[in-house]
Structures are given as C-alpha cells and as structure tokens.
Tab-separated table of C-alpha atoms in Angstrom:
chain	number	residue	atom	x	y	z
A	1	MET	CA	-5.357	-25.139	-6.777
A	2	GLY	CA	-7.731	-25.668	-9.611
A	3	LYS	CA	-11.221	-26.772	-8.797
A	4	GLY	CA	-11.435	-30.499	-8.250
A	5	ALA	CA	-7.689	-30.938	-8.326
A	6	SER	CA	-5.475	-32.033	-5.490
A	7	TYR	CA	-1.900	-33.141	-5.071
A	8	LYS	CA	-2.797	-35.567	-2.299
A	9	PRO	CA	-2.466	-39.134	-3.585
A	10	MET	CA	-5.269	-41.607	-3.006
A	11	ALA	CA	-2.755	-44.270	-2.068
A	12	LYS	CA	0.913	-44.363	-1.176
A	13	GLY	CA	3.211	-43.963	-4.152
A	14	LYS	CA	6.924	-43.760	-4.800
A	15	ARG	CA	8.788	-40.581	-4.081
A	16	ALA	CA	9.979	-38.824	-7.182
A	17	GLU	CA	12.732	-36.622	-8.383
A	18	ARG	CA	13.131	-32.975	-9.159
A	19	GLU	CA	11.894	-31.928	-12.577
A	20	SER	CA	13.192	-29.132	-14.729
A	21	GLU	CA	10.278	-27.630	-16.605
A	22	GLY	CA	9.725	-24.309	-18.273
A	23	PHE	CA	6.872	-22.173	-19.522
A	24	GLY	CA	4.282	-23.560	-21.872
A	25	VAL	CA	6.121	-21.804	-24.714
A	26	PRO	CA	9.905	-21.512	-25.137
A	27	LEU	CA	11.531	-18.454	-23.601
A	28	THR	CA	15.177	-19.167	-24.304
A	29	ALA	CA	17.002	-22.138	-25.663
A	30	ALA	CA	18.164	-24.780	-23.222
A	31	THR	CA	21.012	-27.071	-24.103
A	32	LYS	CA	21.311	-29.296	-21.088
A	33	THR	CA	19.593	-30.209	-17.896
A	34	PRO	CA	20.852	-27.871	-15.156
A	35	PRO	CA	22.492	-29.465	-12.134
A	36	GLU	CA	20.746	-29.592	-8.787
A	37	GLY	CA	20.520	-26.252	-7.064
A	38	ARG	CA	20.825	-24.161	-10.248
A	39	ASP	CA	18.111	-22.453	-12.219
A	40	PRO	CA	15.713	-24.709	-14.136
A	41	ALA	CA	15.757	-24.897	-17.900
A	42	SER	CA	13.482	-22.555	-19.793
A	43	VAL	CA	11.752	-25.236	-21.823
A	44	ALA	CA	10.404	-28.666	-20.978
A	45	LEU	CA	13.201	-31.204	-20.967
A	46	PRO	CA	13.184	-35.009	-20.870
A	47	HIS	CA	13.172	-36.598	-17.446
A	48	GLY	CA	16.742	-36.655	-16.252
A	49	GLY	CA	18.636	-37.924	-13.262
A	50	LYS	CA	17.696	-37.709	-9.645
A	51	GLY	CA	18.162	-34.416	-7.847
A	52	GLU	CA	20.177	-34.220	-4.670
A	53	GLY	CA	18.165	-35.040	-1.590
A	54	MET	CA	15.063	-35.935	-3.623
A	55	PRO	CA	13.672	-39.475	-3.931
A	56	GLU	CA	13.716	-41.465	-7.136
A	57	ARG	CA	10.713	-41.335	-9.442
A	58	ALA	CA	8.561	-44.271	-10.394
A	59	ASN	CA	9.687	-46.362	-13.381
A	60	HIS	CA	6.535	-45.530	-15.319
A	61	PRO	CA	5.397	-42.053	-14.268
A	62	THR	CA	2.025	-40.772	-15.332
A	63	PRO	CA	2.574	-38.505	-18.333
A	64	VAL	CA	1.925	-34.838	-17.649
A	65	THR	CA	1.510	-32.201	-20.302
A	66	SER	CA	0.011	-28.925	-19.123
A	67	PRO	CA	1.705	-26.543	-16.662
A	68	GLY	CA	-1.051	-27.310	-14.167
A	69	ASP	CA	-0.430	-31.057	-14.454
A	70	LYS	CA	3.311	-30.583	-14.006
A	71	ALA	CA	2.844	-28.329	-10.985
A	72	ARG	CA	0.471	-30.817	-9.366
A	73	GLU	CA	2.900	-33.648	-10.081
A	74	LEU	CA	5.611	-31.657	-8.287
A	75	GLN	CA	3.236	-31.121	-5.368
A	76	ARG	CA	2.441	-34.831	-5.141
A	77	LYS	CA	6.126	-35.669	-4.956
A	78	LEU	CA	6.798	-33.107	-2.258
A	79	PHE	CA	3.728	-34.245	-0.300
A	80	ILE	CA	4.796	-37.893	-0.384
A	81	ALA	CA	8.364	-37.025	0.596
A	82	ALA	CA	7.168	-34.891	3.524
A	83	LYS	CA	4.671	-37.542	4.604
A	84	GLN	CA	7.284	-40.290	4.632
A	85	ASP	CA	9.692	-38.296	6.790
A	86	GLY	CA	8.004	-35.949	9.261
A	87	ASN	CA	11.332	-34.498	10.412
A	88	ARG	CA	12.791	-33.746	7.010
A	89	ARG	CA	13.739	-30.144	6.231
A	90	PHE	CA	13.560	-29.243	2.552
A	91	HIS	CA	16.464	-27.228	1.186
A	92	ALA	CA	16.231	-27.136	-2.630
A	93	LEU	CA	12.919	-25.370	-3.199
A	94	PHE	CA	13.495	-21.902	-4.636
A	95	ASP	CA	14.546	-23.225	-8.035
A	96	ARG	CA	11.189	-24.988	-8.151
A	97	VAL	CA	9.434	-21.719	-7.386
A	98	CYS	CA	11.125	-20.274	-10.480
A	99	ARG	CA	10.112	-23.140	-12.731
A	100	GLY	CA	8.177	-21.989	-15.758
A	101	ASP	CA	5.285	-24.413	-15.258
A	102	VAL	CA	4.929	-23.340	-11.620
A	103	LEU	CA	4.800	-19.654	-12.535
A	104	VAL	CA	2.306	-20.290	-15.336
A	105	GLU	CA	0.086	-22.239	-12.939
A	106	ALA	CA	0.498	-19.518	-10.317
A	107	TRP	CA	-0.685	-16.915	-12.828
A	108	ARG	CA	-3.654	-19.082	-13.804
A	109	ARG	CA	-4.802	-19.376	-10.204
A	110	VAL	CA	-4.341	-15.673	-9.494
A	111	ARG	CA	-6.234	-14.830	-12.689
A	112	THR	CA	-9.054	-17.198	-11.698
A	113	ASN	CA	-9.307	-15.650	-8.238
A	114	GLY	CA	-9.519	-12.155	-9.719
A	115	GLY	CA	-9.138	-9.175	-7.428
A	116	ALA	CA	-8.238	-5.517	-7.557
A	117	ALA	CA	-4.905	-3.896	-8.329
A	118	GLY	CA	-2.336	-3.207	-5.625
A	119	ILE	CA	-0.552	0.060	-4.939
A	120	ASP	CA	1.077	0.049	-8.385
A	121	GLY	CA	-2.355	0.218	-10.028
A	122	GLU	CA	-1.567	-2.621	-12.450
A	123	THR	CA	-4.630	-4.783	-13.098
A	124	LEU	CA	-4.947	-8.335	-14.351
A	125	ALA	CA	-6.452	-7.068	-17.592
A	126	GLU	CA	-3.533	-4.708	-18.198
A	127	ILE	CA	-1.047	-7.529	-17.729
A	128	GLU	CA	-2.959	-9.659	-20.210
A	129	GLN	CA	-2.956	-6.791	-22.685
A	130	ARG	CA	0.782	-6.246	-22.245
A	131	GLY	CA	1.522	-9.959	-22.447
A	132	VAL	CA	1.365	-12.608	-19.736
A	133	PHE	CA	4.559	-14.399	-20.750
A	134	GLN	CA	6.500	-11.153	-20.803
A	135	PHE	CA	5.185	-10.461	-17.302
A	136	LEU	CA	6.215	-13.928	-16.122
A	137	ARG	CA	9.638	-13.656	-17.764
A	138	GLU	CA	10.319	-10.443	-15.886
A	139	LEU	CA	9.082	-11.880	-12.596
A	140	ARG	CA	11.201	-15.008	-12.955
A	141	GLU	CA	14.264	-12.972	-13.827
A	142	HIS	CA	13.824	-10.859	-10.688
A	143	LEU	CA	13.341	-13.984	-8.576
A	144	LYS	CA	16.362	-15.788	-10.047
A	145	THR	CA	18.728	-12.815	-9.762
A	146	GLY	CA	17.627	-11.892	-6.234
A	147	THR	CA	16.372	-8.457	-7.317
A	148	TYR	CA	12.723	-9.195	-6.510
A	149	ARG	CA	11.353	-6.872	-3.817
A	150	PRO	CA	7.727	-7.063	-2.712
A	151	GLN	CA	5.733	-3.859	-2.566
A	152	PRO	CA	3.596	-2.800	0.403
A	153	VAL	CA	0.011	-3.989	0.425
A	154	LYS	CA	-2.840	-1.582	-0.198
A	155	ARG	CA	-5.119	-1.234	2.814
A	156	ARG	CA	-8.859	-1.509	2.252
A	157	TYR	CA	-11.684	-1.957	4.728
A	158	ILE	CA	-14.851	-4.026	4.480
A	159	PRO	CA	-17.765	-3.697	6.914
A	160	LYS	CA	-18.276	-6.375	9.552
A	161	SER	CA	-21.614	-7.559	10.863
A	162	ASP	CA	-20.998	-5.859	14.220
A	163	GLY	CA	-20.643	-2.449	12.582
A	164	LYS	CA	-16.849	-2.418	12.720
A	165	GLN	CA	-14.517	-2.651	9.747
A	166	ARG	CA	-12.247	-5.520	8.793
A	167	PRO	CA	-8.867	-4.460	7.340
A	168	LEU	CA	-7.723	-6.176	4.169
A	169	GLY	CA	-4.306	-5.983	2.550
A	170	ILE	CA	-4.238	-6.134	-1.260
A	171	PRO	CA	-0.829	-7.091	-2.711
A	172	THR	CA	0.119	-6.152	-6.249
A	173	VAL	CA	-0.638	-8.703	-8.972
A	174	ARG	CA	3.090	-9.391	-9.313
A	175	ASP	CA	3.373	-10.145	-5.599
A	176	ARG	CA	0.247	-12.302	-5.708
A	177	VAL	CA	1.722	-14.443	-8.485
A	178	ALA	CA	5.039	-14.764	-6.623
A	179	GLN	CA	3.196	-15.719	-3.429
A	180	MET	CA	1.128	-18.276	-5.300
A	181	ALA	CA	4.268	-19.837	-6.790
A	182	VAL	CA	5.818	-20.197	-3.333
A	183	LYS	CA	2.529	-21.542	-1.983
A	184	ILE	CA	2.364	-24.180	-4.731
A	185	VAL	CA	5.802	-25.441	-3.705
A	186	ILE	CA	5.695	-25.301	0.107
A	187	GLU	CA	2.035	-26.010	0.864
A	188	PRO	CA	2.236	-29.800	0.304
A	189	ILE	CA	5.192	-30.025	2.685
A	190	PHE	CA	3.164	-28.562	5.533
A	191	GLU	CA	-0.077	-30.156	4.432
A	192	ALA	CA	1.518	-33.552	4.992
A	193	GLY	CA	1.761	-32.798	8.704
A	194	PHE	CA	-1.331	-30.717	9.425
A	195	GLN	CA	-3.758	-32.185	11.939
A	196	GLY	CA	-7.174	-33.572	11.059
A	197	CYS	CA	-9.006	-31.034	13.241
A	198	SER	CA	-8.083	-28.175	10.854
A	199	TYR	CA	-10.462	-27.492	7.943
A	200	GLY	CA	-9.883	-23.944	6.728
A	201	PHE	CA	-8.074	-23.053	3.475
A	202	ARG	CA	-6.791	-26.576	2.888
A	203	PRO	CA	-7.024	-28.852	-0.167
A	204	LYS	CA	-9.923	-31.313	0.010
A	205	ARG	CA	-11.133	-29.706	3.250
A	206	SER	CA	-14.200	-27.523	3.751
A	207	ALA	CA	-16.457	-25.733	6.197
A	208	THR	CA	-19.107	-28.384	5.538
A	209	GLN	CA	-16.759	-31.077	6.839
A	210	ALA	CA	-16.091	-29.061	9.995
A	211	LEU	CA	-19.820	-28.612	10.560
A	212	GLU	CA	-20.354	-32.334	10.033
A	213	VAL	CA	-17.941	-33.149	12.859
A	214	ILE	CA	-19.961	-30.865	15.117
A	215	ARG	CA	-23.207	-32.499	14.000
A	216	VAL	CA	-21.903	-35.965	14.895
A	217	GLU	CA	-19.861	-35.175	18.029
A	218	GLY	CA	-22.359	-32.674	19.402
A	219	ARG	CA	-24.996	-35.322	20.101
A	220	TRP	CA	-23.154	-36.337	23.280
A	221	LYS	CA	-20.627	-33.533	23.719
A	222	ARG	CA	-22.983	-30.671	24.496
A	223	HIS	CA	-20.785	-28.247	26.415
A	224	VAL	CA	-18.945	-26.072	23.950
A	225	VAL	CA	-16.085	-23.589	24.109
A	226	ASP	CA	-16.918	-21.111	21.338
A	227	GLY	CA	-13.486	-19.574	20.794
A	228	ASP	CA	-12.442	-16.296	19.211
A	229	ILE	CA	-8.823	-15.177	18.913
A	230	LYS	CA	-8.493	-11.456	19.382
A	231	SER	CA	-7.307	-9.710	16.173
A	232	TYR	CA	-5.641	-12.896	14.992
A	233	PHE	CA	-4.331	-11.877	11.559
A	234	ASP	CA	-3.112	-8.548	12.960
A	235	THR	CA	-1.154	-10.094	15.846
A	236	ILE	CA	0.709	-13.049	14.297
A	237	ASP	CA	4.274	-12.826	15.591
A	238	HIS	CA	6.682	-12.822	12.644
A	239	ASP	CA	9.578	-14.427	14.487
A	240	LEU	CA	7.427	-17.221	15.908
A	241	VAL	CA	5.746	-18.068	12.615
A	242	MET	CA	9.107	-18.158	10.846
A	243	GLN	CA	10.472	-20.502	13.530
A	244	LEU	CA	7.579	-22.850	12.768
A	245	VAL	CA	8.208	-22.548	9.021
A	246	GLU	CA	11.886	-23.359	9.540
A	247	ARG	CA	10.989	-26.697	11.086
A	248	ARG	CA	10.274	-27.978	7.557
A	249	ILE	CA	11.991	-25.453	5.278
A	250	SER	CA	15.727	-24.737	5.242
A	251	ASP	CA	16.002	-23.068	1.817
A	252	ARG	CA	17.359	-19.613	2.657
A	253	ARG	CA	15.865	-17.932	-0.387
A	254	VAL	CA	12.378	-19.198	0.412
A	255	LEU	CA	12.729	-18.096	4.030
A	256	LYS	CA	14.000	-14.689	2.915
A	257	ILE	CA	11.081	-14.027	0.579
A	258	LEU	CA	8.563	-15.080	3.237
A	259	ARG	CA	10.101	-12.588	5.667
A	260	GLN	CA	10.019	-9.894	3.000
A	261	TRP	CA	6.281	-10.385	2.515
A	262	LEU	CA	5.660	-10.225	6.240
A	263	LYS	CA	7.713	-7.023	6.555
A	264	ALA	CA	6.554	-5.304	3.347
A	265	GLY	CA	4.394	-2.786	5.178
A	266	VAL	CA	0.999	-1.260	4.444
A	267	VAL	CA	-0.121	1.807	2.498
A	268	ASP	CA	-3.223	3.224	4.177
A	269	ASP	CA	-4.789	6.360	2.728
A	270	GLY	CA	-1.553	7.177	0.934
A	271	ALA	CA	0.702	6.790	3.970
A	272	TRP	CA	3.141	3.891	4.384
A	273	ARG	CA	3.577	2.249	7.735
A	274	PRO	CA	5.693	-0.755	8.717
A	275	SER	CA	4.215	-4.137	9.603
A	276	GLU	CA	5.839	-5.420	12.773
A	277	LEU	CA	3.099	-7.954	13.502
A	278	GLY	CA	0.464	-9.796	11.520
A	279	SER	CA	-0.101	-11.234	8.079
A	280	PRO	CA	-2.540	-9.171	5.999
A	281	GLN	CA	-5.859	-10.757	5.118
A	282	GLY	CA	-6.062	-10.692	1.357
A	283	GLY	CA	-2.581	-12.005	0.665
A	284	VAL	CA	-2.239	-15.323	-1.152
A	285	ILE	CA	0.295	-16.681	1.322
A	286	SER	CA	-1.494	-15.460	4.481
A	287	PRO	CA	-3.936	-18.393	4.963
A	288	LEU	CA	-1.099	-20.911	4.730
A	289	LEU	CA	1.041	-18.995	7.231
A	290	ALA	CA	-1.996	-18.701	9.517
A	291	ASN	CA	-2.500	-22.473	9.399
A	292	ILE	CA	1.193	-23.127	10.030
A	293	PHE	CA	0.996	-20.879	13.087
A	294	LEU	CA	-2.130	-22.477	14.567
A	295	ASP	CA	-0.976	-25.994	13.750
A	296	TYR	CA	0.970	-25.637	16.995
A	297	LEU	CA	-2.353	-25.307	18.831
A	298	ASP	CA	-3.747	-28.352	16.997
A	299	ARG	CA	-0.739	-30.517	17.821
A	300	VAL	CA	-0.555	-29.610	21.488
A	301	TRP	CA	-4.291	-30.076	21.881
A	302	ASN	CA	-4.381	-33.492	20.228
A	303	ARG	CA	-1.338	-34.643	22.170
A	304	GLN	CA	-2.146	-33.317	25.644
A	305	CYS	CA	-5.764	-32.131	25.823
A	306	ALA	CA	-7.855	-34.386	23.573
A	307	HIS	CA	-9.375	-36.083	26.621
A	308	LEU	CA	-11.119	-32.805	27.464
A	309	GLY	CA	-12.968	-32.458	24.167
A	310	THR	CA	-12.918	-32.408	20.380
A	311	LEU	CA	-11.248	-29.414	18.729
A	312	VAL	CA	-12.724	-28.256	15.402
A	313	ARG	CA	-10.848	-25.374	13.756
A	314	TYR	CA	-11.442	-23.422	10.564
A	315	ALA	CA	-8.593	-20.898	10.221
A	316	ASP	CA	-8.887	-18.722	13.343
A	317	ASP	CA	-12.468	-19.800	14.160
A	318	PHE	CA	-12.716	-22.828	16.431
A	319	VAL	CA	-14.874	-24.686	18.934
A	320	VAL	CA	-14.149	-27.404	21.477
A	321	LEU	CA	-16.952	-29.900	22.159
A	322	CYS	CA	-16.874	-31.314	25.682
A	323	LYS	CA	-19.020	-33.764	27.654
A	324	THR	CA	-19.226	-31.757	30.883
A	325	ARG	CA	-19.229	-28.158	32.006
A	326	SER	CA	-16.085	-28.696	34.067
A	327	ALA	CA	-14.281	-30.146	31.064
A	328	ALA	CA	-15.281	-27.098	29.009
A	329	GLU	CA	-13.992	-24.747	31.697
A	330	GLU	CA	-10.673	-26.596	31.842
A	331	ALA	CA	-10.513	-26.598	28.036
A	332	ARG	CA	-10.821	-22.833	27.975
A	333	ARG	CA	-8.047	-22.514	30.552
A	334	ARG	CA	-5.762	-24.774	28.504
A	335	LEU	CA	-6.532	-22.842	25.321
A	336	GLU	CA	-5.465	-19.611	26.988
A	337	ILE	CA	-2.154	-21.189	28.001
A	338	ILE	CA	-1.408	-22.683	24.554
A	339	LEU	CA	-2.330	-19.512	22.674
A	340	GLY	CA	-0.299	-17.499	25.156
A	341	ARG	CA	2.808	-19.356	23.993
A	342	LEU	CA	2.033	-18.010	20.516
A	343	ARG	CA	1.529	-14.523	21.996
A	344	LEU	CA	-2.152	-14.665	21.134
A	345	THR	CA	-5.144	-14.065	23.382
A	346	LEU	CA	-8.736	-15.219	23.454
A	347	HIS	CA	-11.229	-12.402	22.982
A	348	PRO	CA	-12.681	-11.913	26.484
A	349	ASP	CA	-16.150	-10.957	25.240
A	350	LYS	CA	-16.548	-13.188	22.193
A	351	THR	CA	-15.134	-16.378	23.712
A	352	LYS	CA	-17.841	-18.095	25.728
A	353	LEU	CA	-19.087	-21.395	27.094
A	354	VAL	CA	-22.408	-22.502	25.612
A	355	GLU	CA	-24.647	-25.529	25.907
A	356	LEU	CA	-26.309	-27.500	23.128
A	357	GLY	CA	-29.128	-29.213	25.055
A	358	LEU	CA	-32.830	-28.929	24.211
A	359	GLY	CA	-34.007	-25.404	24.861
A	360	LYS	CA	-30.442	-24.100	25.233
A	361	GLU	CA	-28.986	-21.164	23.324
A	362	GLY	CA	-26.654	-23.071	21.009
A	363	PHE	CA	-23.944	-21.178	19.103
A	364	THR	CA	-23.075	-19.841	15.659
A	365	PHE	CA	-20.100	-21.252	13.775
A	366	LEU	CA	-19.078	-20.580	10.172
A	367	GLY	CA	-22.331	-18.754	9.517
A	368	CYS	CA	-24.537	-21.573	10.840
A	369	HIS	CA	-26.555	-21.525	14.035
A	370	VAL	CA	-26.110	-24.881	15.790
A	371	ARG	CA	-28.625	-26.284	18.296
A	372	ILE	CA	-30.011	-29.555	19.619
A	373	MET	CA	-33.514	-30.173	18.298
A	374	GLN	CA	-35.966	-33.050	18.484
A	375	SER	CA	-36.764	-34.759	15.219
A	376	HIS	CA	-40.491	-34.739	14.429
A	377	LYS	CA	-40.159	-38.057	12.614
A	378	TRP	CA	-37.938	-40.042	14.956
A	379	LYS	CA	-38.655	-38.223	18.241
A	380	LYS	CA	-34.934	-38.234	18.970
A	381	GLU	CA	-32.529	-35.407	19.652
A	382	PHE	CA	-30.162	-34.380	16.868
A	383	VAL	CA	-27.776	-31.514	16.176
A	384	PHE	CA	-29.463	-29.169	13.705
A	385	ARG	CA	-27.934	-26.253	11.849
A	386	TRP	CA	-29.316	-23.471	9.713
A	387	PRO	CA	-28.227	-20.020	8.491
A	388	GLY	CA	-27.549	-17.719	11.436
A	389	PRO	CA	-29.188	-14.291	11.955
A	390	LYS	CA	-26.221	-12.309	10.592
A	391	THR	CA	-26.062	-14.538	7.539
A	392	MET	CA	-29.784	-14.023	6.888
A	393	ASP	CA	-29.336	-10.261	7.188
A	394	HIS	CA	-26.432	-10.385	4.743
A	395	ILE	CA	-28.299	-12.283	2.025
A	396	ARG	CA	-31.262	-9.928	2.371
A	397	ASP	CA	-28.936	-6.944	1.992
A	398	GLN	CA	-27.499	-8.455	-1.176
A	399	VAL	CA	-30.971	-9.036	-2.601
A	400	ARG	CA	-32.004	-5.480	-1.705
A	401	GLU	CA	-28.982	-4.095	-3.493
A	402	LEU	CA	-29.620	-6.125	-6.638
A	403	THR	CA	-33.307	-5.190	-6.726
A	404	ASP	CA	-32.902	-1.542	-5.787
A	405	ARG	CA	-35.177	0.699	-7.832
A	406	SER	CA	-32.539	3.384	-8.441
A	407	ARG	CA	-30.085	0.770	-9.659
A	408	ARG	CA	-32.684	-0.723	-11.988
A	409	ALA	CA	-33.905	2.506	-13.531
A	410	GLY	CA	-34.727	1.863	-17.157
A	411	MET	CA	-35.036	-1.894	-16.681
A	412	LYS	CA	-36.739	-3.420	-19.717
A	413	ASP	CA	-36.904	-7.066	-18.692
A	414	VAL	CA	-37.016	-8.616	-15.221
A	415	ARG	CA	-34.725	-11.354	-16.519
A	416	GLU	CA	-31.901	-8.838	-16.305
A	417	VAL	CA	-32.348	-8.784	-12.532
A	418	ILE	CA	-32.782	-12.535	-12.339
A	419	ARG	CA	-29.459	-13.044	-14.110
A	420	ASP	CA	-27.758	-11.002	-11.388
A	421	LEU	CA	-29.652	-12.652	-8.532
A	422	ASN	CA	-29.067	-16.279	-9.515
A	423	PRO	CA	-25.285	-16.517	-8.859
A	424	VAL	CA	-25.775	-14.972	-5.407
A	425	LEU	CA	-28.661	-17.283	-4.531
A	426	ARG	CA	-26.918	-20.399	-5.848
A	427	GLY	CA	-23.674	-19.675	-4.009
A	428	TRP	CA	-25.483	-18.962	-0.741
A	429	GLY	CA	-27.770	-21.955	-1.150
A	430	ASN	CA	-24.974	-24.369	-2.006
A	431	TYR	CA	-23.199	-23.517	1.228
A	432	PHE	CA	-26.240	-23.955	3.489
A	433	ARG	CA	-28.080	-26.714	1.647
A	434	THR	CA	-26.485	-29.473	3.749
A	435	GLY	CA	-28.084	-28.280	6.963
A	436	ASN	CA	-31.645	-28.044	8.231
A	437	ALA	CA	-32.316	-24.875	6.315
A	438	SER	CA	-35.722	-25.451	4.710
A	439	ILE	CA	-37.501	-22.773	6.769
A	440	LYS	CA	-34.727	-20.246	6.147
A	441	PHE	CA	-34.719	-21.071	2.454
A	442	GLN	CA	-38.472	-20.456	2.322
A	443	GLN	CA	-37.972	-17.088	4.003
A	444	VAL	CA	-35.304	-16.023	1.521
A	445	ASP	CA	-37.354	-17.270	-1.435
A	446	SER	CA	-40.351	-15.249	-0.243
A	447	PHE	CA	-38.174	-12.192	0.254
A	448	VAL	CA	-36.728	-12.458	-3.268
A	449	ARG	CA	-40.181	-12.807	-4.814
A	450	ALA	CA	-41.515	-9.861	-2.815
A	451	ARG	CA	-38.587	-7.678	-3.887
A	452	LEU	CA	-39.094	-8.550	-7.542
A	453	ILE	CA	-42.818	-7.775	-7.358
A	454	ARG	CA	-42.033	-4.505	-5.604
A	455	LEU	CA	-39.507	-3.624	-8.282
A	456	LEU	CA	-41.986	-4.370	-11.052
A	457	SER	CA	-44.667	-2.309	-9.338
A	458	ARG	CA	-42.368	0.709	-9.122
A	459	ARG	CA	-41.903	0.751	-12.847
A	460	GLY	CA	-45.170	2.700	-13.102
A	461	GLY	CA	-47.556	3.239	-15.961
A	462	ASP	CA	-49.441	0.384	-17.525
A	463	ARG	CA	-46.778	-2.084	-16.482
A	464	ALA	CA	-47.702	-1.739	-12.808
A	465	LYS	CA	-50.616	-4.058	-13.437
A	466	ALA	CA	-48.197	-6.827	-14.407
A	467	ALA	CA	-46.872	-6.853	-10.842
A	468	ASN	CA	-50.019	-8.414	-9.398
A	469	PRO	CA	-48.661	-10.943	-6.851
A	470	LYS	CA	-51.226	-13.524	-7.913
A	471	GLU	CA	-49.920	-13.381	-11.453
A	472	TRP	CA	-46.245	-13.476	-10.489
A	473	THR	CA	-46.271	-17.008	-9.145
A	474	TRP	CA	-43.213	-19.107	-8.505
A	475	ASP	CA	-43.949	-21.117	-11.616
A	476	ARG	CA	-43.849	-17.952	-13.682
A	477	LEU	CA	-40.627	-16.719	-12.048
A	478	LYS	CA	-39.058	-20.147	-12.447
A	479	GLY	CA	-40.017	-20.066	-16.112
A	480	LEU	CA	-38.037	-16.839	-16.392
A	481	GLY	CA	-35.041	-18.620	-14.898
A	482	LEU	CA	-35.135	-17.533	-11.213
A	483	HIS	CA	-33.276	-19.942	-8.924
A	484	ARG	CA	-35.404	-21.137	-6.022
A	485	LEU	CA	-33.594	-22.249	-2.877
A	486	LEU	CA	-36.277	-24.572	-1.549
A	487	GLY	CA	-35.943	-28.009	-3.017
A	488	HIS	CA	-32.148	-28.093	-2.917
A	489	ILE	CA	-31.694	-29.309	0.673
A	490	ARG	CA	-29.412	-32.328	1.053
A	491	TYR	CA	-29.222	-34.615	4.080
A	492	PRO	CA	-26.078	-33.586	6.013
A	493	GLY	CA	-24.727	-37.094	6.485
A	494	LYS	CA	-24.632	-37.697	2.720
A	495	ALA	CA	-23.468	-34.267	1.664
A	496	HIS	CA	-20.203	-33.865	-0.155
A	497	ALA	CA	-17.735	-31.172	0.830
A	498	ALA	CA	-18.666	-27.859	-0.745
C-alpha cells in the first residue's frame, strides 16, 4: 500500500458492492456494465447494481478518482465484509484482480518498491520505456484468458550476521505485479481476522509497536521464550497453507494462481529445481502467505495458552513473555506442539529461555537488545532497548563502505559523501530513535565523524591539513548537511509507529 494509506476504516461503515473499473486511460470501448462473474469493463463506468454475494454500497459513497483511491475503496469494502462475517468464503475475486485500477495500483507499488529483474532480465526501466499500459494490457489479457504462467524465481544470496547466507527468490517484474494485484484483493479479507499479537508486514502495524508491547509487558513478565523457527520460509508446507487460504477464499482461479506461484520453482546458478516446500523470501505474496500460515499459531495461543504468557510475533520472529520460569518452560513445550501441527520446528540452538531482571542477560528482538534497567531519575526498574551488537556492526559496515578511500578516489567535495551517508543514517536512526539509544547514537555519530576525517586526511597534499579534527567540528559538519543521530531520540511511550 502507499505510504500513509490504509483500507482499514476508522469506524464501522456499510458494506459495498462490486465495482467495475478500468485503467486510468481507455484501453477498449465498453458499452455496458458486465454481469457479475465476468470480466470488468476496460474503462471507468458509473456505479451500477449490486454484485452477487456482495453487500450494498452506501447511499452517498465517497468519490474516488485515482486508481489508488479506487483500489483502496475496494479493499475497504472487502475488509468490512470479511469483518462482519468471520466465516464467509469469498468466491468472486479474480475479476477484481483483473480490474484496470487494481493492476495500475499494483504496478505503482511494485515500481515504488524497486528491485532487480527476474530470470527474464526485464527491468522496471525497460518496461517504462516500452510502455507501462501496454505491459499491463498484456498481463491482464493473460490473466483473463487463463494463459498466465508464472516463471521460476531467480535465486540470490545475501550474507547473514552469523556468516551464513540467506536465500532470496526474485520473481520477474510481471509476476511481481500479478502478485501485488492478488495481494491487494485478498489481503483485507485475511487482515480482518488476523490476531492482535501479529505485527509483521501488516497495514498500520510495525516493529515499533511490537517492541512497545514488550516494553510494557516486560516490566512484570520477565521470563521470556525467545523463539526461532528453523528455516521457516523454506519449510512452509504448500498443502497446509492452501488449506488455510481456502478457509476464506473459494475462488478457484485465485487458488490456482497461488498454487502456481508456490510451485514455480527456482533457478539457481542457471539450473532449475522444483519447489516442493517453502515460499521464497523476496516474493510480493510471500509475507502475506507467511502470516496466513502463522495465524494458526496466534489463534491457538490466544485461545488455549494465553494464561501462560503474552505472544508477540513479527513474521517468523516471536517472543512469549511469562511471569515465571515454569510458565516459560510450559510455553516452549506448547509452542513445539502447535508448530508441529504446521510441520515446523523450533530451532534447537537459537530458541532459548532468557530472563529480563536486573543484571540478567536480556535478549535481542527485531534488532534491539532488550533488558531491565534502573532509571537514574526515578530509581525504578524499566524495560530498556537499544541497537543490538549485530545491528551496530551492520551500520558501521555501511559507513565504512560509503567512506572507503578507494570508492572515493577523486572526491572533490566531502558533501558528496554526506549526501550518500544521510539516507542511511536517517533510516537507521528513525527505526531506533524510540528506544534508549542515546549512547549508541553517540557511538555511531563519533564513528561517522572519524571516518570522514580519515577520508579527508587520505586525500593527501595540501588538503590533508584541512582534516584537523579540531577544525572538523560537528557544527562544521552539520553546516555541510551531515545528519547527526543524537538529538532525535523520542520517548518510547509517545512514539508513533515507524
């Protein structure tokens, strides 16, 4: 979804009917509103009658004009319908996937997210050069006629903090747009039923909110199950996840295309191999499927195990906050049983029981190290959080790369480096600013300044004198536009979701 936009209504509204909308520009002439279950018209048409199985619209609907507005209006209607009837299965969805406004909005979101080409080598820029509407016409035609076939994902690896590599699957741009269109349509249906303990990859939910629950609950629930699911995205059972999808979706074409994406396979170093398990990280639809799968864990926990502790989950990362050691031990045992039903396992080495008390080891969650500390001002114990060791190493590595002497050979103005550093520093700082990160921010600020002075000193010649640390004060660097982390801390309890 676009930044700041959400289909979730602030208050209950009336359920509304199916719309037939097309692309932002006409593709073909439309002479009448198509009946329910058939393909939507190619151009925007006046609001017509109610679609089969869909609720009536309000008498005075809010006017919508752009494709994004129309897509969000569709999402609001689906969300409200799903919220009002938790057992309803939605059957007339694929024609909405093919709607012109939905595909245009899907392209916009994929374009905003960026990303590399898939195995076909076609980039976003090449599609724009060839013509976006031509691209969307072709995609919609393939979807409508049933000739759409997803291509295998391209395997790439990124380094992990433990020295291992994390596999990513990069779909083609065409498949990413198709996945986004399906996600736009089905996400609100599942979002209406997701549990409150889930925070990852959801509209109006964030890691900051998850950390805030830990900050509040952890003051008296100090025994923690720090959970890690072993190879989660690589071991999602296709049959089980589709059974969970089918609880809310009965449209055969939507179910078919979801199975095709799961079974598309992977091209690794030029060789294709089938995908019998898992949903590749990097796919647009993968986070939603992952949340649908683990929503089973959330529901069972809240229904049968909530007395043991508070579950906080962000995608496949989760903790359970318990009041006693025995409760934490029982919580871990229950987690193993519930995940076993999903054919998942807890990582035996990474899953552990930790304690939050004063002087205890604490734990790291979502990049933050969490511990009980005593406030100097109030002399009371609170849950503090700050950037963890691996996170600090990562930001230093990024700064090193951006200030590397070989990369900056021929640099004429230090403001060139500052322009590259600022987005990295702002993004990192915005994530951690709601914790107790002042000391860590000072450390990173000092590291950035030292790297800049070192870079200036290596330029040689008469300019080396300009790198005198006493002359390159923070005021001078700030005058050149360098973003300083210190001074941007916000009290956690008043922080907005980031």
